CSV table of C-alpha atoms and ligand atoms in Angstrom, one decimal:
chain,number,residue,atom,x,y,z
L,1,MET,CA,15.2,18.9,-10.5
L,2,ASN,CA,12.6,16.2,-10.9
L,3,TYR,CA,11.4,14.3,-8.0
L,4,ASP,CA,9.4,11.1,-8.1
L,5,ILE,CA,7.8,10.7,-4.7
L,6,PHE,CA,5.9,7.4,-4.2
L,7,ASN,CA,4.7,5.0,-1.6
L,8,GLY,CA,7.0,2.0,-1.3
L,9,ASP,CA,4.2,-0.5,-1.7
L,10,ALA,CA,3.0,-2.3,-4.9
L,11,ASP,CA,0.5,0.4,-5.8
L,12,GLY,CA,3.0,3.3,-5.4
L,13,ILE,CA,5.8,1.5,-7.2
L,14,ILE,CA,3.6,0.3,-10.1
L,15,ALA,CA,1.9,3.7,-10.4
L,16,LEU,CA,5.3,5.3,-11.0
L,17,LEU,CA,6.4,2.3,-13.2
L,18,GLN,CA,3.6,2.9,-15.6
L,19,LEU,CA,4.3,6.6,-15.7
L,20,ARG,CA,8.0,6.3,-16.4
L,21,LEU,CA,7.6,3.4,-18.9
L,22,ALA,CA,5.3,5.9,-20.8
L,23,TYR,CA,7.3,9.0,-20.0
L,24,PRO,CA,10.9,8.3,-19.1
L,25,LEU,CA,12.4,10.9,-16.9
L,26,ASP,CA,15.7,11.4,-15.0
L,27,SER,CA,14.5,11.9,-11.5
L,28,GLN,CA,15.4,11.6,-7.8
L,29,LEU,CA,13.4,8.9,-6.2
L,30,VAL,CA,11.9,9.5,-2.8
L,31,THR,CA,10.2,6.6,-1.1
L,32,GLY,CA,10.3,4.4,2.0
L,33,VAL,CA,8.6,1.6,3.7
L,34,LYS,CA,4.8,1.5,3.1
L,35,ARG,CA,4.0,3.3,6.3
L,36,ASP,CA,6.4,6.1,5.6
L,37,ILE,CA,3.8,8.4,3.9
L,38,LYS,CA,5.0,11.8,4.9
L,39,LEU,CA,7.5,11.8,2.1
L,40,VAL,CA,7.2,15.3,0.5
L,41,GLN,CA,8.8,16.9,3.5
L,42,ASN,CA,12.0,15.0,2.8
L,43,ILE,CA,13.1,17.1,-0.2
L,44,ASN,CA,14.5,20.6,-0.5
L,45,VAL,CA,12.4,22.2,-3.1
L,46,ASN,CA,13.6,25.0,-5.5
L,47,ALA,CA,11.7,27.1,-8.0
L,48,GLY,CA,11.1,25.2,-11.2
L,49,ASP,CA,11.3,21.8,-9.6
L,50,LYS,CA,8.8,19.2,-10.8
L,51,LEU,CA,7.3,16.9,-8.3
L,52,THR,CA,5.4,13.7,-9.1
L,53,ILE,CA,3.6,12.4,-6.0
L,54,LEU,CA,2.0,9.1,-6.0
L,55,ASP,CA,-0.1,7.0,-3.6
L,56,ILE,CA,0.4,9.0,-0.4
L,57,SER,CA,-2.3,11.0,1.3
L,58,LEU,CA,-2.4,14.7,0.4
L,59,GLU,CA,-3.8,15.4,3.8
L,60,LYS,CA,-0.7,14.0,5.4
L,61,ASN,CA,1.6,16.0,3.1
L,62,ILE,CA,-0.4,19.2,2.6
L,63,GLU,CA,2.1,21.5,4.4
L,64,ALA,CA,5.0,20.3,2.3
L,65,VAL,CA,3.0,20.4,-0.9
L,66,ASN,CA,1.8,24.0,-0.2
L,67,GLN,CA,5.3,25.0,0.6
L,68,ALA,CA,6.6,23.5,-2.7
L,69,LEU,CA,4.0,25.3,-4.6
L,70,LYS,CA,4.8,28.6,-2.9
L,71,LYS,CA,8.5,28.1,-3.8
L,72,GLY,CA,7.5,27.8,-7.5
L,73,ALA,CA,7.6,24.1,-8.0
L,74,SER,CA,4.9,22.3,-10.1
L,75,VAL,CA,3.2,19.2,-8.7
L,76,PHE,CA,1.5,16.3,-10.3
L,77,TYR,CA,-0.5,14.4,-7.7
L,78,ALA,CA,-2.3,11.0,-8.0
L,79,ASP,CA,-3.7,9.2,-5.1
L,80,HIS,CA,-6.7,7.5,-3.5
L,81,HIS,CA,-6.2,8.1,0.3
L,82,ARG,CA,-7.8,10.7,2.5
L,83,CYS,CA,-7.0,14.0,0.9
L,84,GLY,CA,-8.5,16.8,3.1
L,85,GLU,CA,-9.1,20.1,1.4
L,86,ILE,CA,-7.4,20.2,-2.0
L,87,PRO,CA,-5.6,23.5,-2.7
L,88,THR,CA,-6.2,25.2,-6.0
L,89,ASP,CA,-3.0,26.3,-7.8
L,90,LYS,CA,-2.2,26.6,-11.5
L,91,ASN,CA,0.9,24.5,-10.8
L,92,LEU,CA,-1.0,21.7,-9.1
L,93,ASP,CA,-2.4,18.9,-11.2
L,94,VAL,CA,-4.5,16.7,-8.9
L,95,ASN,CA,-5.8,13.2,-9.8
L,96,ILE,CA,-7.4,11.9,-6.7
L,97,ASP,CA,-10.2,9.3,-6.6
L,98,LEU,CA,-11.4,8.2,-3.2
L,99,ASP,CA,-13.5,5.3,-4.6
L,100,ALA,CA,-12.8,2.3,-2.3
L,101,ASN,CA,-12.5,0.1,-5.5
L,102,THR,CA,-9.7,2.1,-7.1
L,103,CYS,CA,-6.0,2.6,-6.4
L,104,THR,CA,-3.3,4.9,-7.7
L,105,GLY,CA,-2.1,2.3,-10.2
L,106,LEU,CA,-5.6,2.3,-11.7
L,107,ILE,CA,-5.8,6.1,-11.7
L,108,ILE,CA,-2.6,6.2,-13.7
L,109,ASP,CA,-3.9,3.4,-16.0
L,110,LYS,CA,-6.8,5.6,-16.9
L,111,LEU,CA,-4.6,8.6,-17.6
L,112,LEU,CA,-2.4,6.4,-19.9
L,113,ALA,CA,-5.4,4.8,-21.6
L,114,LYS,CA,-4.5,1.3,-20.3
L,115,LYS,CA,-1.0,1.4,-22.0
L,116,TYR,CA,0.5,-0.8,-19.2
L,117,HIS,CA,-2.7,-2.4,-18.2
L,118,ALA,CA,-1.3,-5.7,-17.0
L,119,TRP,CA,0.9,-3.7,-14.6
L,120,ALA,CA,-2.1,-1.7,-13.4
L,121,ILE,CA,-4.0,-4.9,-12.7
L,122,THR,CA,-1.0,-6.1,-10.7
L,123,ALA,CA,-1.1,-2.9,-8.7
L,124,ALA,CA,-4.8,-3.5,-8.0
L,125,TYR,CA,-4.1,-7.0,-6.8
L,126,GLY,CA,-1.2,-5.6,-4.7
L,127,ASP,CA,-3.6,-3.1,-3.0
L,128,ASN,CA,-5.9,-6.0,-2.2
L,129,LEU,CA,-8.6,-4.9,-4.7
L,130,ILE,CA,-9.0,-8.6,-5.6
L,131,ALA,CA,-12.5,-8.5,-7.0
L,132,LYS,CA,-11.8,-5.4,-9.0
L,133,ALA,CA,-8.5,-6.8,-10.4
L,134,ASP,CA,-10.2,-10.1,-11.2
L,135,GLU,CA,-12.8,-8.2,-13.2
L,136,LEU,CA,-10.2,-6.2,-15.1
L,137,ALA,CA,-8.1,-9.2,-15.8
L,138,ASN,CA,-11.2,-11.0,-17.2
L,139,GLN,CA,-12.2,-8.0,-19.3
L,140,ALA,CA,-8.7,-7.7,-20.7
L,141,GLY,CA,-8.9,-11.3,-21.8
L,142,TYR,CA,-6.3,-12.8,-19.5
L,143,SER,CA,-6.6,-16.4,-18.6
L,144,HIS,CA,-7.4,-17.6,-15.0
L,145,GLU,CA,-3.7,-18.7,-14.8
L,146,GLN,CA,-2.4,-15.3,-16.0
L,147,ALA,CA,-4.7,-13.5,-13.5
L,148,LYS,CA,-3.3,-15.7,-10.7
L,149,GLN,CA,0.3,-14.8,-11.7
L,150,LEU,CA,-0.5,-11.1,-11.6
L,151,LYS,CA,-2.2,-11.6,-8.2
L,152,GLU,CA,0.9,-13.3,-6.8
L,153,LEU,CA,3.2,-10.7,-8.2
L,154,GLY,CA,1.1,-7.8,-6.8
L,155,THR,CA,0.9,-9.5,-3.4
L,156,LEU,CA,4.7,-10.0,-3.4
L,157,ILE,CA,5.6,-6.4,-4.3
L,158,ASN,CA,3.1,-5.2,-1.7
L,159,TYR,CA,4.6,-7.5,0.9
L,160,ASN,CA,8.0,-6.1,0.2
L,161,GLY,CA,6.9,-2.7,1.4
L,162,TYR,CA,6.1,-3.7,5.0
L,163,GLY,CA,8.6,-3.1,7.7
L,164,ALA,CA,9.5,-0.5,10.3
L,165,THR,CA,12.5,0.7,8.3
L,166,VAL,CA,13.9,0.1,4.8
L,167,ALA,CA,16.5,-2.2,6.4
L,168,ASP,CA,13.7,-4.7,7.3
L,169,LEU,CA,12.8,-5.0,3.6
L,170,HIS,CA,14.2,-7.5,1.1
L,171,PHE,CA,14.4,-4.7,-1.5
L,172,ASP,CA,14.6,-0.9,-0.9
L,173,PRO,CA,11.5,0.2,-2.8
L,174,ALA,CA,13.6,2.5,-5.0
L,175,THR,CA,15.8,-0.5,-6.0
L,176,LEU,CA,12.8,-2.7,-6.6
L,177,TYR,CA,11.2,0.0,-8.8
L,178,ARG,CA,14.4,0.4,-10.8
L,179,ALA,CA,14.6,-3.4,-11.3
L,180,LEU,CA,11.0,-3.6,-12.5
L,181,LEU,CA,11.5,-0.8,-15.0
L,182,ALA,CA,13.3,-3.3,-17.2
L,183,TYR,CA,10.0,-5.1,-17.8
L,184,PRO,CA,7.3,-3.4,-19.9
L,185,SER,CA,5.0,-6.2,-19.0
L,186,PRO,CA,4.8,-8.1,-15.7
L,187,PHE,CA,4.7,-11.3,-17.8
L,188,ASP,CA,8.2,-10.5,-19.0
L,189,LEU,CA,9.2,-10.3,-15.3
L,190,LEU,CA,7.6,-13.7,-14.5
L,191,ALA,CA,9.4,-15.3,-17.4
L,192,ASP,CA,12.8,-14.1,-16.0
L,193,LEU,CA,13.8,-16.7,-13.4
L,194,ASN,CA,16.5,-14.2,-12.1
L,195,SER,CA,13.9,-11.5,-11.5
L,196,PRO,CA,13.0,-10.1,-8.0
L,197,PHE,CA,9.7,-12.1,-8.3
L,198,TYR,CA,11.4,-15.4,-7.4
L,199,LYS,CA,13.4,-14.0,-4.5
L,200,LEU,CA,10.3,-12.4,-3.0
L,201,ARG,CA,8.3,-15.6,-3.4
L,202,THR,CA,10.7,-17.6,-1.3
L,203,ALA,CA,11.0,-14.9,1.3
L,204,TYR,CA,7.3,-14.5,1.5
L,205,GLN,CA,6.7,-18.2,2.0
L,206,ASP,CA,9.1,-18.3,4.9
L,207,ASP,CA,7.5,-15.3,6.6
L,208,MET,CA,4.0,-16.5,6.0
L,209,ALA,CA,4.7,-19.9,7.6
L,210,GLY,CA,5.7,-18.0,10.8
L,211,ALA,CA,2.5,-16.0,10.9
L,212,LEU,CA,0.2,-19.0,10.2
L,213,ALA,CA,1.6,-20.8,13.2
L,214,ILE,CA,0.2,-18.2,15.6
L,215,SER,CA,-3.4,-18.4,16.7
L,216,ALA,CA,-5.7,-15.4,17.4
L,217,GLN,CA,-5.2,-13.8,20.8
L,218,TYR,CA,-8.7,-12.3,20.7
L,219,GLN,CA,-11.7,-13.4,18.6
L,220,SER,CA,-15.3,-12.4,18.3
L,221,LYS,CA,-18.0,-12.2,15.6
L,222,TRP,CA,-16.7,-8.8,14.6
L,223,LEU,CA,-13.0,-8.8,15.1
L,224,SER,CA,-10.0,-11.2,15.3
L,225,VAL,CA,-6.7,-9.9,16.7
L,226,PHE,CA,-3.4,-11.6,16.1
L,227,GLU,CA,-0.1,-10.7,17.8
L,228,LEU,CA,3.1,-11.3,16.0
L,229,PRO,CA,6.5,-11.3,17.8
L,230,ASP,CA,9.0,-8.5,17.7
L,231,GLU,CA,10.9,-9.9,14.7
L,232,THR,CA,11.8,-8.5,11.3
L,233,TRP,CA,9.7,-11.1,9.6
L,234,SER,CA,6.6,-10.1,11.6
L,235,ARG,CA,7.0,-6.5,10.4
L,236,ARG,CA,7.3,-7.7,6.8
L,237,ILE,CA,4.4,-10.0,6.8
L,238,SER,CA,1.8,-8.2,9.0
L,239,GLY,CA,0.0,-6.2,6.3
L,240,VAL,CA,-0.2,-8.9,3.7
L,241,TYR,CA,-1.2,-11.4,6.5
L,242,GLY,CA,-4.0,-8.9,7.3
L,243,ASN,CA,-5.2,-9.1,3.7
L,244,LEU,CA,-5.1,-12.9,3.7
L,245,LEU,CA,-7.2,-13.0,6.9
L,246,ALA,CA,-9.6,-10.4,5.5
L,247,ASN,CA,-10.1,-12.6,2.4
L,248,GLN,CA,-10.5,-15.7,4.4
L,249,ASN,CA,-13.3,-14.3,6.6
L,250,PRO,CA,-14.9,-11.4,4.8
L,251,ASP,CA,-17.6,-10.7,7.4
L,252,SER,CA,-15.1,-9.8,10.2
L,253,ALA,CA,-12.5,-7.1,10.8
L,254,HIS,CA,-9.0,-8.2,11.5
L,255,ALA,CA,-6.2,-6.5,13.4
L,256,VAL,CA,-2.6,-7.7,13.3
L,257,LEU,CA,-0.4,-6.4,16.1
L,258,THR,CA,3.4,-6.3,16.0
L,259,LYS,CA,5.4,-5.3,19.1
L,260,ASN,CA,7.5,-2.2,18.6
L,261,LYS,CA,10.9,-1.9,20.4
L,262,ASP,CA,9.3,0.4,23.0
L,263,GLY,CA,6.6,-2.2,23.9
L,264,SER,CA,3.8,-0.5,22.0
L,265,TYR,CA,2.0,-2.1,19.1
L,266,LEU,CA,2.2,-1.5,15.4
L,267,VAL,CA,-1.3,-2.1,14.2
L,268,SER,CA,-2.7,-3.2,10.8
L,269,LEU,CA,-6.5,-3.0,10.7
L,270,ARG,CA,-8.6,-4.4,7.9
L,271,SER,CA,-12.3,-3.7,7.7
L,272,PRO,CA,-14.6,-6.6,6.8
L,273,LEU,CA,-14.4,-7.1,3.1
L,274,HIS,CA,-18.2,-7.1,3.0
L,275,HIS,CA,-18.2,-3.7,4.7
L,276,LYS,CA,-15.2,-1.8,3.4
L,277,GLN,CA,-15.5,1.1,5.7
L,278,GLY,CA,-14.4,2.6,9.0
L,279,ALA,CA,-10.8,1.3,9.3
L,280,GLY,CA,-9.3,4.7,8.5
L,281,ASP,CA,-11.7,6.6,10.7
L,282,ILE,CA,-11.1,4.2,13.6
L,283,CYS,CA,-7.3,4.4,13.3
L,284,SER,CA,-7.3,8.1,12.9
L,285,GLN,CA,-8.7,8.4,16.4
L,286,PHE,CA,-5.2,7.5,17.6
L,287,THR,CA,-2.4,10.0,17.3
L,288,SER,CA,-0.2,7.9,15.0
L,289,GLY,CA,-3.1,6.3,13.1
L,290,GLY,CA,-4.4,6.7,9.6
L,291,GLY,CA,-5.3,5.0,6.3
L,292,ARG,CA,-8.2,4.1,4.1
L,293,ALA,CA,-11.7,2.9,4.7
L,294,ALA,CA,-10.7,-0.7,4.0
L,295,ALA,CA,-7.1,-0.8,5.3
L,296,ALA,CA,-5.5,1.4,7.9
L,297,GLY,CA,-3.0,1.3,10.7
L,298,ILE,CA,-1.6,2.8,13.9
L,299,ASN,CA,2.2,3.2,14.2
L,300,THR,CA,2.3,3.2,18.0
L,301,LEU,CA,-0.6,1.9,20.1
L,302,ALA,CA,0.2,1.8,23.8
L,303,GLN,CA,-0.6,-1.7,25.3
L,304,SER,CA,-2.9,0.2,27.7
L,305,GLU,CA,-4.9,1.4,24.6
L,306,LEU,CA,-5.5,-2.0,23.2
L,307,SER,CA,-8.8,-2.7,24.9
L,308,GLN,CA,-10.0,0.8,23.8
L,309,PHE,CA,-9.0,0.0,20.3
L,310,ILE,CA,-10.9,-3.4,20.3
L,311,GLU,CA,-14.0,-1.7,21.7
L,312,LEU,CA,-13.9,1.0,19.1
L,313,VAL,CA,-13.6,-1.6,16.3
L,314,GLU,CA,-16.3,-3.8,17.6
L,315,ASN,CA,-18.8,-1.0,18.3
L,316,TYR,CA,-18.3,0.3,14.8
L,317,TYR,CA,-19.0,-2.9,13.0
L,318,LYS,CA,-21.6,-4.1,15.4
L,319,ALA,CA,-23.6,-1.0,14.5
L,320,LEU,CA,-23.7,-1.7,10.8
W,1,MN,MN1,-2.5,2.5,-2.8
C-alpha cells in the first residue's frame, strides 16, 4: 500500500502535487487541517508499505515513523519543521532542511530539478516566504503580474488549510489536492474560471473583511494581539491574517487568538519578519504548542495563560 501523508496547507499540498505530477502513483491520501500534524499515527502500516511524508514535523511523528520502519515499511520524508533526532535506517530517505527561507515545496523543487517550478514558487508564497518567492519568480523570468498571481494562489491554498476541523474548510485538502492535479502549471489553473482558485478567492475576501473590522486588543512596540470571535470564518482566516499583519508591520510580532469551544484560545503567532526567530520555541513552552521559528501556534491556551504568553513573547523580542 502507498500512503501520501501531507500537511493540508499550500506547502504540503503543492509538495505532493509536484511529486505526483512527476511520479504518478496510486496512493491513499492522509491529510487534515493545517494544524493536524500528527498524521503518521493515523495509518495502519504493514511490511512493504511505502510512505511519503511531506511538510509535517518529524519530531511530532517520530514514534509512528519508527514503528512503520520497524514493521518493514519504507519512508520518504521531506520537511522543514523541527525534526528532533533523525533516525538512521536504510528504508528511511530524509530530505529535511530547517533553513527559515525554505519550505517543503522548495525542497521537492530541488529534488525534481525545478520541473514544476511555478508550483514550487506558489508553495513558497503560500508558506509566507514572500521575499524568497519574489526572488525565485524574478529569476525564473516571470513578470510582476505573474508573480502576483502565484502569490494570490499560494495565499488562497494556504488559507484553505486553516480551521479546527476539515468541516470548517471550503475544500478537504485531499479534494483540493486532487483538483489541482489536473493542472501541470498554476497558470493553467488561473486560466480556468471554474477552478477552485475563484471559489477560494471569493470566500477569502468575505472572511478577511470580517478580520479587518476588528482592532487590536493589545498592542506594544513588540507585539500586537487580535482576538477573533468563535466563528468558522475566524478559524479559517486567522493564520493568513497573521501573515498579512506580519507583512504590514515587519518589526513587531503578531498573535491572532480565536476562541475555542471550551473558552480557551487557539493561538497563531508570527515572529517579526525582520527577526524570523523564536515563535516555535515560545509556543513549544505550552503543552499544545509548536511550529517554526517564523510561524507557530498553540492549540489550546487557557485564558489565564494569556498574560504569561504575552510576557514571554515581549521578553523574547525585547532582548534581541
Ligand atoms: Mn511548510
